[in-house]
């Protein structure tokens, strides 16, 4: 197998660190490796697969020796860096929101729509963390019985906002337990012992940016641009893992047992649904693994063709790094 020259932008962040871990765990054929971050981290040494690498800042020509670049540094950085990397000859898997809805940029969850990779123009977008786990869970229903309407509420951990947010929850929890008021810097209000129904800015219709991403990205991935979909996104005081409560109106009538069977056949999705044995998906079970977990599958008693279920995944692994490395693996299979 050919060795690939890889660059990781944002290598010192939560997603960059997990991307490096995934490249090693999944034995991706990394040849040369270049690590980039901000000037705050320039010169820092990171260890990967027993070798030491010095963190660099990005300059003209930084990517001219990279075949594949994972960009994990945020939307503003991606807007500058991704076009540069493509112009310098690399294919970029971008984890930010910058290009996800752009025409000609595939937005890919490999188990769901890897066929969208064909004809890419150098940029492949990695969806938002909650979108990925929702798309994996909805995909078997969309294929088998159709989707008429979807309504979701998310319960999203602080690691979804990066390293500083994790530190803010640690600090805020200590402050509250010491009888003080938790401070807030990353978030507009304290997150410790609180719930924030606010992720990204609000638009004129009252939806938050995170809610819009979940709605529009899911439509693009499932190739259902007119799918009625409404979301409420909530940040919860949890370190790792995102949960989603999902209400689906299907195109055809389907029983919960049929849904379990359909979902059990979906690659990347694991049904954990034995409530009598207290078995249901929880962030503590999802953390550290790459499967999306689904359970609490039940029929609505008021509306025909309406089902409810609960989906959990590790936001840093399948919600970000694992999905990006899986995209790279799918690309690689077309390069050989
Ligand atoms: N966290 C998640 O669950 C998740 C899931 C899906 C997608 N994402 C997306 O992934 C991206 C990274 O998120 P994160 O959670 O890893 O954030 P993070 O922990 O805050 O890390 C941000 C990274 O970006 C680097 N950076 C900042 N300014 C830079 C610059 N001018 N040039 C190069 N690198 C720069 C930082 O370097 P320094 O250390 O030097 O500051 C750090 O390595 C974001 O676009 C986010 O939306 C995150």
Tab-separated table of C-alpha atoms and ligand atoms in Angstrom:
chain	number	residue	atom	x	y	z
A	1	UNK	CA	0.000	0.000	0.000
A	2	UNK	CA	1.419	3.453	-0.869
A	3	UNK	CA	2.446	5.732	1.988
A	4	UNK	CA	0.552	9.028	2.057
A	5	UNK	CA	2.073	12.374	3.056
A	6	UNK	CA	-0.375	13.741	5.627
A	7	UNK	CA	-0.824	17.170	7.210
A	8	UNK	CA	-2.971	17.875	10.283
A	9	UNK	CA	-4.018	21.493	10.887
A	10	UNK	CA	-5.128	22.051	14.493
A	11	UNK	CA	-3.006	19.126	15.667
A	12	UNK	CA	-2.940	20.419	19.271
A	13	UNK	CA	-6.755	20.645	19.576
A	14	UNK	CA	-9.214	17.971	20.709
A	15	UNK	CA	-10.204	16.901	17.189
A	16	UNK	CA	-6.654	17.106	15.827
A	17	UNK	CA	-5.354	14.992	18.697
A	18	UNK	CA	-8.093	12.393	18.130
A	19	UNK	CA	-7.421	12.424	14.383
A	20	UNK	CA	-3.780	11.557	15.063
A	21	UNK	CA	-4.922	8.800	17.435
A	22	UNK	CA	-7.305	7.420	14.798
A	23	UNK	CA	-4.636	7.477	12.074
A	24	UNK	CA	-2.515	5.272	14.340
A	25	UNK	CA	-5.357	3.026	15.599
A	26	UNK	CA	-6.680	2.386	12.093
A	27	UNK	CA	-3.157	1.891	10.688
A	28	UNK	CA	-3.639	4.547	8.027
A	29	UNK	CA	-0.578	4.425	5.729
A	30	UNK	CA	0.973	7.691	6.900
A	31	UNK	CA	4.269	8.506	5.206
A	32	UNK	CA	5.519	12.005	5.987
A	33	UNK	CA	3.528	13.756	8.709
A	34	UNK	CA	3.317	17.529	9.198
A	35	UNK	CA	1.578	19.050	12.210
A	36	UNK	CA	0.234	22.615	12.221
A	37	UNK	CA	-1.352	24.837	14.864
A	38	UNK	CA	-1.390	28.499	15.884
A	39	UNK	CA	1.676	30.527	16.840
A	40	UNK	CA	0.847	29.665	20.493
A	41	UNK	CA	1.980	26.101	19.819
A	42	UNK	CA	4.819	26.703	17.368
A	43	UNK	CA	7.856	24.603	18.283
A	44	UNK	CA	5.908	22.304	20.621
A	45	UNK	CA	6.818	18.619	20.208
A	46	UNK	CA	4.072	16.021	19.715
A	47	UNK	CA	4.677	12.280	19.664
A	48	UNK	CA	2.926	10.062	17.140
A	49	UNK	CA	3.644	6.352	16.672
A	50	UNK	CA	6.828	6.686	18.707
A	51	UNK	CA	8.217	9.522	16.581
A	52	UNK	CA	8.574	13.163	17.594
A	53	UNK	CA	7.148	15.956	15.442
A	54	UNK	CA	7.536	19.704	15.819
A	55	UNK	CA	4.371	21.784	15.517
A	56	UNK	CA	4.611	24.383	12.740
A	57	UNK	CA	2.617	27.466	11.822
A	58	UNK	CA	1.235	27.689	8.296
A	59	UNK	CA	3.206	29.542	5.623
A	60	UNK	CA	3.141	29.709	1.843
A	61	UNK	CA	4.122	26.282	0.518
A	62	UNK	CA	3.360	24.492	3.822
A	63	UNK	CA	1.195	21.936	2.021
A	64	UNK	CA	3.191	21.481	-1.176
A	65	UNK	CA	4.537	18.146	0.129
A	66	UNK	CA	1.189	16.977	1.576
A	67	UNK	CA	-1.132	14.682	-0.382
A	68	UNK	CA	-3.869	14.689	2.256
A	69	UNK	CA	-4.665	17.370	4.859
A	70	UNK	CA	-7.061	17.078	7.792
A	71	UNK	CA	-8.198	20.571	8.745
A	72	UNK	CA	-9.356	20.708	12.392
A	73	UNK	CA	-8.885	24.327	13.441
A	74	UNK	CA	-12.278	26.011	13.111
A	75	UNK	CA	-14.332	27.642	10.371
A	76	UNK	CA	-12.406	30.937	10.035
A	77	UNK	CA	-9.066	29.130	9.758
A	78	UNK	CA	-10.519	26.651	7.249
A	79	UNK	CA	-11.722	29.466	5.007
A	80	UNK	CA	-8.086	30.607	4.647
A	81	UNK	CA	-6.193	27.346	4.870
A	82	UNK	CA	-8.305	24.912	2.837
A	83	UNK	CA	-8.091	26.844	-0.491
A	84	UNK	CA	-4.333	27.229	0.082
A	85	UNK	CA	-3.864	23.505	0.697
A	86	UNK	CA	-5.907	22.603	-2.405
A	87	UNK	CA	-3.955	25.138	-4.512
A	88	UNK	CA	-0.712	23.570	-3.253
A	89	UNK	CA	-1.875	20.119	-4.429
A	90	UNK	CA	-3.442	18.452	-1.384
A	91	UNK	CA	-6.866	16.876	-0.955
A	92	UNK	CA	-8.456	18.256	2.219
A	93	UNK	CA	-10.870	16.616	4.649
A	94	UNK	CA	-12.278	19.649	6.427
A	95	UNK	CA	-13.926	19.321	9.840
A	96	UNK	CA	-15.342	22.830	9.941
A	97	UNK	CA	-18.577	24.389	8.813
A	98	UNK	CA	-16.870	26.441	6.061
A	99	UNK	CA	-17.656	24.351	2.959
A	100	UNK	CA	-20.256	21.802	4.033
A	101	UNK	CA	-23.161	23.160	2.009
A	102	UNK	CA	-21.081	24.403	-0.918
A	103	UNK	CA	-22.055	23.019	-4.325
A	104	UNK	CA	-19.430	20.520	-5.512
A	105	UNK	CA	-18.171	19.764	-1.987
A	106	UNK	CA	-19.194	16.258	-0.900
A	107	UNK	CA	-20.461	16.106	2.702
A	108	UNK	CA	-19.792	12.536	3.661
A	109	UNK	CA	-20.624	9.935	6.277
A	110	UNK	CA	-18.947	6.917	4.670
A	111	UNK	CA	-21.501	4.307	5.855
A	112	UNK	CA	-24.298	6.437	4.380
A	113	UNK	CA	-23.152	8.286	1.232
A	114	UNK	CA	-19.574	7.410	0.276
A	115	UNK	CA	-20.779	7.499	-3.375
A	116	UNK	CA	-20.898	11.319	-3.003
A	117	UNK	CA	-17.060	11.329	-2.935
A	118	UNK	CA	-16.899	10.766	-6.681
A	119	UNK	CA	-16.030	13.923	-8.579
A	120	UNK	CA	-14.806	15.919	-5.580
A	121	UNK	CA	-12.671	18.965	-6.396
A	122	UNK	CA	-10.131	18.653	-3.609
A	123	UNK	CA	-12.348	19.405	-0.599
A	124	UNK	CA	-14.415	16.836	1.264
A	125	UNK	CA	-16.423	18.171	4.195
A	126	UNK	CA	-16.848	16.241	7.416
A	127	UNK	CA	-20.351	16.884	8.798
A	128	UNK	CA	-21.208	18.377	12.172
A	129	UNK	CA	-20.867	15.892	15.045
A	130	UNK	CA	-24.601	15.514	15.765
A	131	UNK	CA	-25.403	15.341	12.038
A	132	UNK	CA	-23.138	12.310	11.636
A	133	UNK	CA	-24.821	10.219	14.303
A	134	UNK	CA	-28.313	11.298	13.169
A	135	UNK	CA	-27.561	10.443	9.521
A	136	UNK	CA	-26.276	6.971	10.448
A	137	UNK	CA	-29.459	6.265	12.443
A	138	UNK	CA	-31.912	7.682	9.881
A	139	UNK	CA	-30.274	6.140	6.827
A	140	UNK	CA	-31.764	2.604	7.099
A	141	UNK	CA	-35.253	4.050	7.628
A	142	UNK	CA	-34.876	6.471	4.723
A	143	UNK	CA	-33.915	3.584	2.424
A	144	UNK	CA	-36.515	1.051	3.597
A	145	UNK	CA	-39.663	2.987	4.516
A	146	UNK	CA	-38.987	6.640	3.647
A	147	UNK	CA	-38.975	9.677	5.920
A	148	UNK	CA	-41.920	12.093	6.013
A	149	UNK	CA	-40.761	14.309	8.913
A	150	UNK	CA	-38.052	14.400	11.584
A	151	UNK	CA	-37.945	16.359	14.872
A	152	UNK	CA	-34.886	16.119	17.114
A	153	UNK	CA	-33.549	17.485	20.408
A	154	UNK	CA	-29.834	17.186	21.116
A	155	UNK	CA	-27.921	16.820	24.382
A	156	UNK	CA	-24.365	17.856	23.476
A	157	UNK	CA	-21.267	17.574	25.647
A	158	UNK	CA	-18.769	20.390	26.135
A	159	UNK	CA	-15.938	18.624	24.257
A	160	UNK	CA	-17.941	19.539	21.148
A	161	UNK	CA	-16.793	23.130	21.764
A	162	UNK	CA	-13.083	22.306	22.032
A	163	UNK	CA	-10.447	22.068	24.746
A	164	UNK	CA	-11.198	25.389	26.456
A	165	UNK	CA	-14.836	24.379	26.992
A	166	UNK	CA	-13.753	21.155	28.732
A	167	UNK	CA	-11.599	23.254	31.050
A	168	UNK	CA	-14.522	25.639	31.643
A	169	UNK	CA	-16.766	22.776	32.820
A	170	UNK	CA	-14.026	21.448	35.153
A	171	UNK	CA	-13.444	24.912	36.602
A	172	UNK	CA	-17.153	25.771	36.850
A	173	UNK	CA	-17.983	22.471	38.577
A	174	UNK	CA	-15.234	23.066	41.147
A	175	UNK	CA	-16.501	26.611	41.717
A	176	UNK	CA	-20.110	25.499	42.291
A	177	UNK	CA	-19.064	22.652	44.591
A	178	UNK	CA	-17.026	25.190	46.583
A	179	UNK	CA	-20.149	27.335	47.002
A	180	UNK	CA	-19.097	29.928	44.419
A	181	UNK	CA	-20.726	31.061	41.169
A	182	UNK	CA	-19.345	29.347	38.068
A	183	UNK	CA	-17.767	31.748	35.584
A	184	UNK	CA	-18.383	31.701	31.814
A	185	UNK	CA	-15.973	32.594	29.009
A	186	UNK	CA	-16.455	30.040	26.218
A	187	UNK	CA	-20.234	29.973	26.786
A	188	UNK	CA	-22.580	32.949	27.326
A	189	UNK	CA	-23.693	31.495	30.710
A	190	UNK	CA	-22.144	29.044	33.178
A	191	UNK	CA	-22.361	25.479	31.858
A	192	UNK	CA	-21.700	23.679	35.165
A	193	UNK	CA	-24.966	22.331	36.633
A	194	UNK	CA	-26.834	24.102	33.836
A	195	UNK	CA	-28.342	23.487	30.359
A	196	UNK	CA	-27.813	25.939	27.492
A	197	UNK	CA	-30.422	25.817	24.694
A	198	UNK	CA	-28.016	27.848	22.603
A	199	UNK	CA	-25.233	26.526	20.319
A	200	UNK	CA	-23.945	29.157	17.846
A	201	UNK	CA	-25.806	32.372	17.013
A	202	UNK	CA	-29.547	32.658	16.388
A	203	UNK	CA	-31.106	33.481	13.009
A	204	UNK	CA	-34.211	35.565	12.256
A	205	UNK	CA	-36.462	32.513	12.567
A	206	UNK	CA	-35.100	31.769	16.047
A	207	UNK	CA	-33.054	28.681	15.148
A	208	UNK	CA	-29.462	28.440	16.355
A	209	UNK	CA	-26.539	27.827	14.000
A	210	UNK	CA	-26.115	24.297	15.351
A	211	UNK	CA	-29.790	23.554	14.729
A	212	UNK	CA	-29.523	24.834	11.141
A	213	UNK	CA	-26.408	22.695	10.538
A	214	UNK	CA	-28.178	19.585	11.766
A	215	UNK	CA	-31.178	20.289	9.540
A	216	UNK	CA	-29.467	21.298	6.276
A	217	UNK	CA	-26.541	18.864	6.506
A	218	UNK	CA	-28.835	15.890	7.150
A	219	UNK	CA	-30.895	16.829	4.095
A	220	UNK	CA	-27.734	17.001	1.955
A	221	UNK	CA	-26.241	13.717	3.192
A	222	UNK	CA	-29.490	11.772	2.762
A	223	UNK	CA	-30.119	13.455	-0.635
A	224	UNK	CA	-33.513	14.582	0.695
A	225	UNK	CA	-33.351	18.378	0.244
A	226	UNK	CA	-37.056	18.847	1.022
A	227	UNK	CA	-37.159	16.612	4.107
A	228	UNK	CA	-39.069	18.488	6.858
A	229	UNK	CA	-36.682	18.510	9.804
A	230	UNK	CA	-36.695	20.638	12.974
A	231	UNK	CA	-34.036	20.645	15.687
A	232	UNK	CA	-33.467	21.968	19.201
A	233	UNK	CA	-29.784	21.845	20.200
A	234	UNK	CA	-28.844	21.917	23.888
A	235	UNK	CA	-25.386	22.024	25.488
A	236	UNK	CA	-25.288	19.868	28.618
A	237	UNK	CA	-22.703	19.686	31.434
A	238	UNK	CA	-21.195	16.411	30.218
A	239	UNK	CA	-17.572	16.014	29.074
A	240	UNK	CA	-17.806	13.496	26.211
A	241	UNK	CA	-20.580	12.095	23.988
A	242	UNK	CA	-23.669	13.589	22.377
A	243	UNK	CA	-27.243	12.255	22.701
A	244	UNK	CA	-30.165	12.933	20.342
A	245	UNK	CA	-33.855	12.339	21.010
A	246	UNK	CA	-35.409	11.650	17.602
A	247	UNK	CA	-39.043	11.686	16.478
A	248	UNK	CA	-39.575	10.302	12.970
A	249	UNK	CA	-42.663	10.111	10.850
A	250	UNK	CA	-41.980	7.382	8.319
A	251	UNK	CA	-43.366	7.106	4.802
A	252	UNK	CA	-44.767	3.615	5.448
A	253	UNK	CA	-46.032	2.005	8.626
A	254	UNK	CA	-43.277	0.121	10.456
A	255	UNK	CA	-43.192	-1.560	13.865
A	256	UNK	CA	-40.481	-0.961	16.484
A	257	UNK	CA	-39.270	-4.550	15.960
A	258	UNK	CA	-38.936	-3.948	12.200
A	259	UNK	CA	-37.033	-0.730	12.962
A	260	UNK	CA	-34.648	-2.666	15.243
A	261	UNK	CA	-34.016	-5.157	12.446
A	262	UNK	CA	-33.464	-2.442	9.845
A	263	UNK	CA	-31.112	-0.570	12.163
A	264	UNK	CA	-29.224	-3.738	13.126
A	265	UNK	CA	-28.348	-4.122	9.437
A	266	UNK	CA	-26.864	-0.631	9.160
A	267	UNK	CA	-23.073	-0.482	9.130
A	268	UNK	CA	-21.761	1.722	11.952
A	269	UNK	CA	-24.974	1.479	13.987
A	270	UNK	CA	-25.457	-0.730	17.043
A	271	UNK	CA	-28.891	-1.358	18.541
A	272	UNK	CA	-28.798	-1.269	22.362
A	273	UNK	CA	-32.464	-1.618	23.234
A	274	UNK	CA	-33.342	-4.019	26.060
A	275	UNK	CA	-35.028	-1.734	28.550
A	276	UNK	CA	-36.131	-4.639	30.753
A	277	UNK	CA	-32.410	-5.295	31.345
A	278	UNK	CA	-31.715	-1.534	31.685
A	279	UNK	CA	-29.806	-1.600	28.395
A	280	UNK	CA	-30.013	1.657	26.433
A	281	UNK	CA	-27.389	3.966	24.864
A	282	UNK	CA	-25.493	6.241	27.233
A	283	UNK	CA	-22.509	8.537	26.645
A	284	UNK	CA	-20.377	6.480	29.037
A	285	UNK	CA	-20.873	3.448	26.765
A	286	UNK	CA	-20.328	5.366	23.533
A	287	UNK	CA	-17.146	7.100	24.716
A	288	UNK	CA	-13.997	5.533	23.323
A	289	UNK	CA	-15.697	3.552	20.539
A	290	UNK	CA	-16.701	4.253	16.947
A	291	UNK	CA	-20.218	2.808	16.693
A	292	UNK	CA	-23.321	4.997	16.848
A	293	UNK	CA	-25.648	3.525	19.501
A	294	UNK	CA	-29.449	3.558	19.144
A	295	UNK	CA	-32.168	2.445	21.555
A	296	UNK	CA	-35.453	3.327	23.324
A	297	UNK	CA	-37.166	2.565	19.984
A	298	UNK	CA	-40.912	2.936	20.439
A	299	UNK	CA	-44.087	3.848	18.604
A	300	UNK	CA	-45.960	7.064	19.246
A	301	UNK	CA	-49.411	6.349	20.708
A	302	UNK	CA	-51.033	9.498	19.263
A	303	UNK	CA	-49.748	9.612	15.712
A	304	UNK	CA	-49.695	6.883	13.114
A	305	UNK	CA	-46.316	6.166	11.449
A	306	UNK	CA	-44.468	8.110	14.175
A	307	UNK	CA	-41.601	6.561	16.110
A	308	UNK	CA	-39.274	7.815	18.823
A	309	UNK	CA	-35.713	6.710	19.543
A	310	UNK	CA	-32.494	7.817	21.239
A	311	UNK	CA	-29.067	8.007	19.547
A	312	UNK	CA	-25.661	8.411	21.238
A	313	UNK	CA	-22.112	8.617	19.855
A	314	UNK	CA	-18.622	9.739	20.843
A	315	UNK	CA	-18.473	13.242	19.315
A	316	UNK	CA	-14.689	13.317	19.049
A	317	UNK	CA	-14.442	9.862	17.429
A	318	UNK	CA	-17.374	9.080	15.060
A	319	UNK	CA	-18.614	12.681	15.364
A	320	UNK	CA	-15.301	14.060	14.088
A	321	UNK	CA	-11.995	12.178	13.813
A	322	UNK	CA	-13.113	8.627	12.985
A	323	UNK	CA	-15.479	9.859	10.295
A	324	UNK	CA	-12.708	11.984	8.761
A	325	UNK	CA	-10.237	9.088	8.706
A	326	UNK	CA	-12.925	6.816	7.225
A	327	UNK	CA	-13.391	9.433	4.467
A	328	UNK	CA	-9.632	9.338	3.877
A	329	UNK	CA	-9.705	5.525	3.719
A	330	UNK	CA	-12.502	5.663	1.130
A	331	UNK	CA	-10.515	8.222	-0.902
A	332	UNK	CA	-7.410	6.093	-0.684
A	333	UNK	CA	-9.221	3.107	-2.152
A	334	UNK	CA	-9.855	5.228	-5.277
A	335	UNK	CA	-6.180	6.303	-5.484
A	336	UNK	CA	-4.823	2.758	-5.657
B	1	LIG	N1	-15.048	18.915	19.164
B	1	LIG	C1	-15.914	18.252	18.416
B	1	LIG	O1	-16.678	17.374	18.891
B	1	LIG	C2	-16.017	18.545	16.964
B	1	LIG	C3	-16.789	17.705	16.182
B	1	LIG	C4	-16.883	17.953	14.816
B	1	LIG	C5	-16.203	19.025	14.276
B	1	LIG	N2	-15.469	19.831	15.080
B	1	LIG	C6	-14.756	20.945	14.445
B	1	LIG	O2	-13.357	20.673	14.483
B	1	LIG	C7	-12.631	21.887	14.569
B	1	LIG	C8	-11.680	21.853	15.759
B	1	LIG	O3	-12.422	21.673	16.952
B	1	LIG	P1	-11.720	21.299	18.348
B	1	LIG	O4	-12.827	20.847	19.204
B	1	LIG	O5	-10.542	20.403	18.145
B	1	LIG	O6	-11.172	22.746	18.846
B	1	LIG	P2	-9.940	23.061	19.845
B	1	LIG	O7	-9.725	21.973	20.831
B	1	LIG	O8	-10.234	24.424	20.358
B	1	LIG	O9	-8.660	23.123	18.874
B	1	LIG	C9	-8.480	24.143	17.908
B	1	LIG	C10	-7.192	23.872	17.146
B	1	LIG	O10	-7.057	24.874	16.130
B	1	LIG	C11	-5.731	25.415	16.182
B	1	LIG	N3	-5.644	26.769	15.660
B	1	LIG	C12	-6.189	27.902	16.158
B	1	LIG	N4	-5.825	28.963	15.395
B	1	LIG	C13	-5.042	28.486	14.404
B	1	LIG	C14	-4.355	29.065	13.303
B	1	LIG	N5	-4.393	30.391	13.076
B	1	LIG	N6	-3.629	28.274	12.472
B	1	LIG	C15	-3.570	26.934	12.694
B	1	LIG	N7	-4.200	26.316	13.728
B	1	LIG	C16	-4.924	27.080	14.565
B	1	LIG	C17	-5.425	25.377	17.679
B	1	LIG	O11	-4.019	25.552	17.887
B	1	LIG	P3	-3.443	26.077	19.296
B	1	LIG	O12	-3.457	24.893	20.215
B	1	LIG	O13	-2.067	26.517	18.928
B	1	LIG	O14	-4.334	27.182	19.758
B	1	LIG	C18	-5.933	23.968	18.006
B	1	LIG	O15	-4.987	23.015	17.576
B	1	LIG	C19	-13.696	22.992	14.609
B	1	LIG	O16	-13.960	23.422	13.294
B	1	LIG	C20	-14.907	22.275	15.145
B	1	LIG	O17	-16.125	22.895	14.800
B	1	LIG	C21	-15.333	19.633	16.396
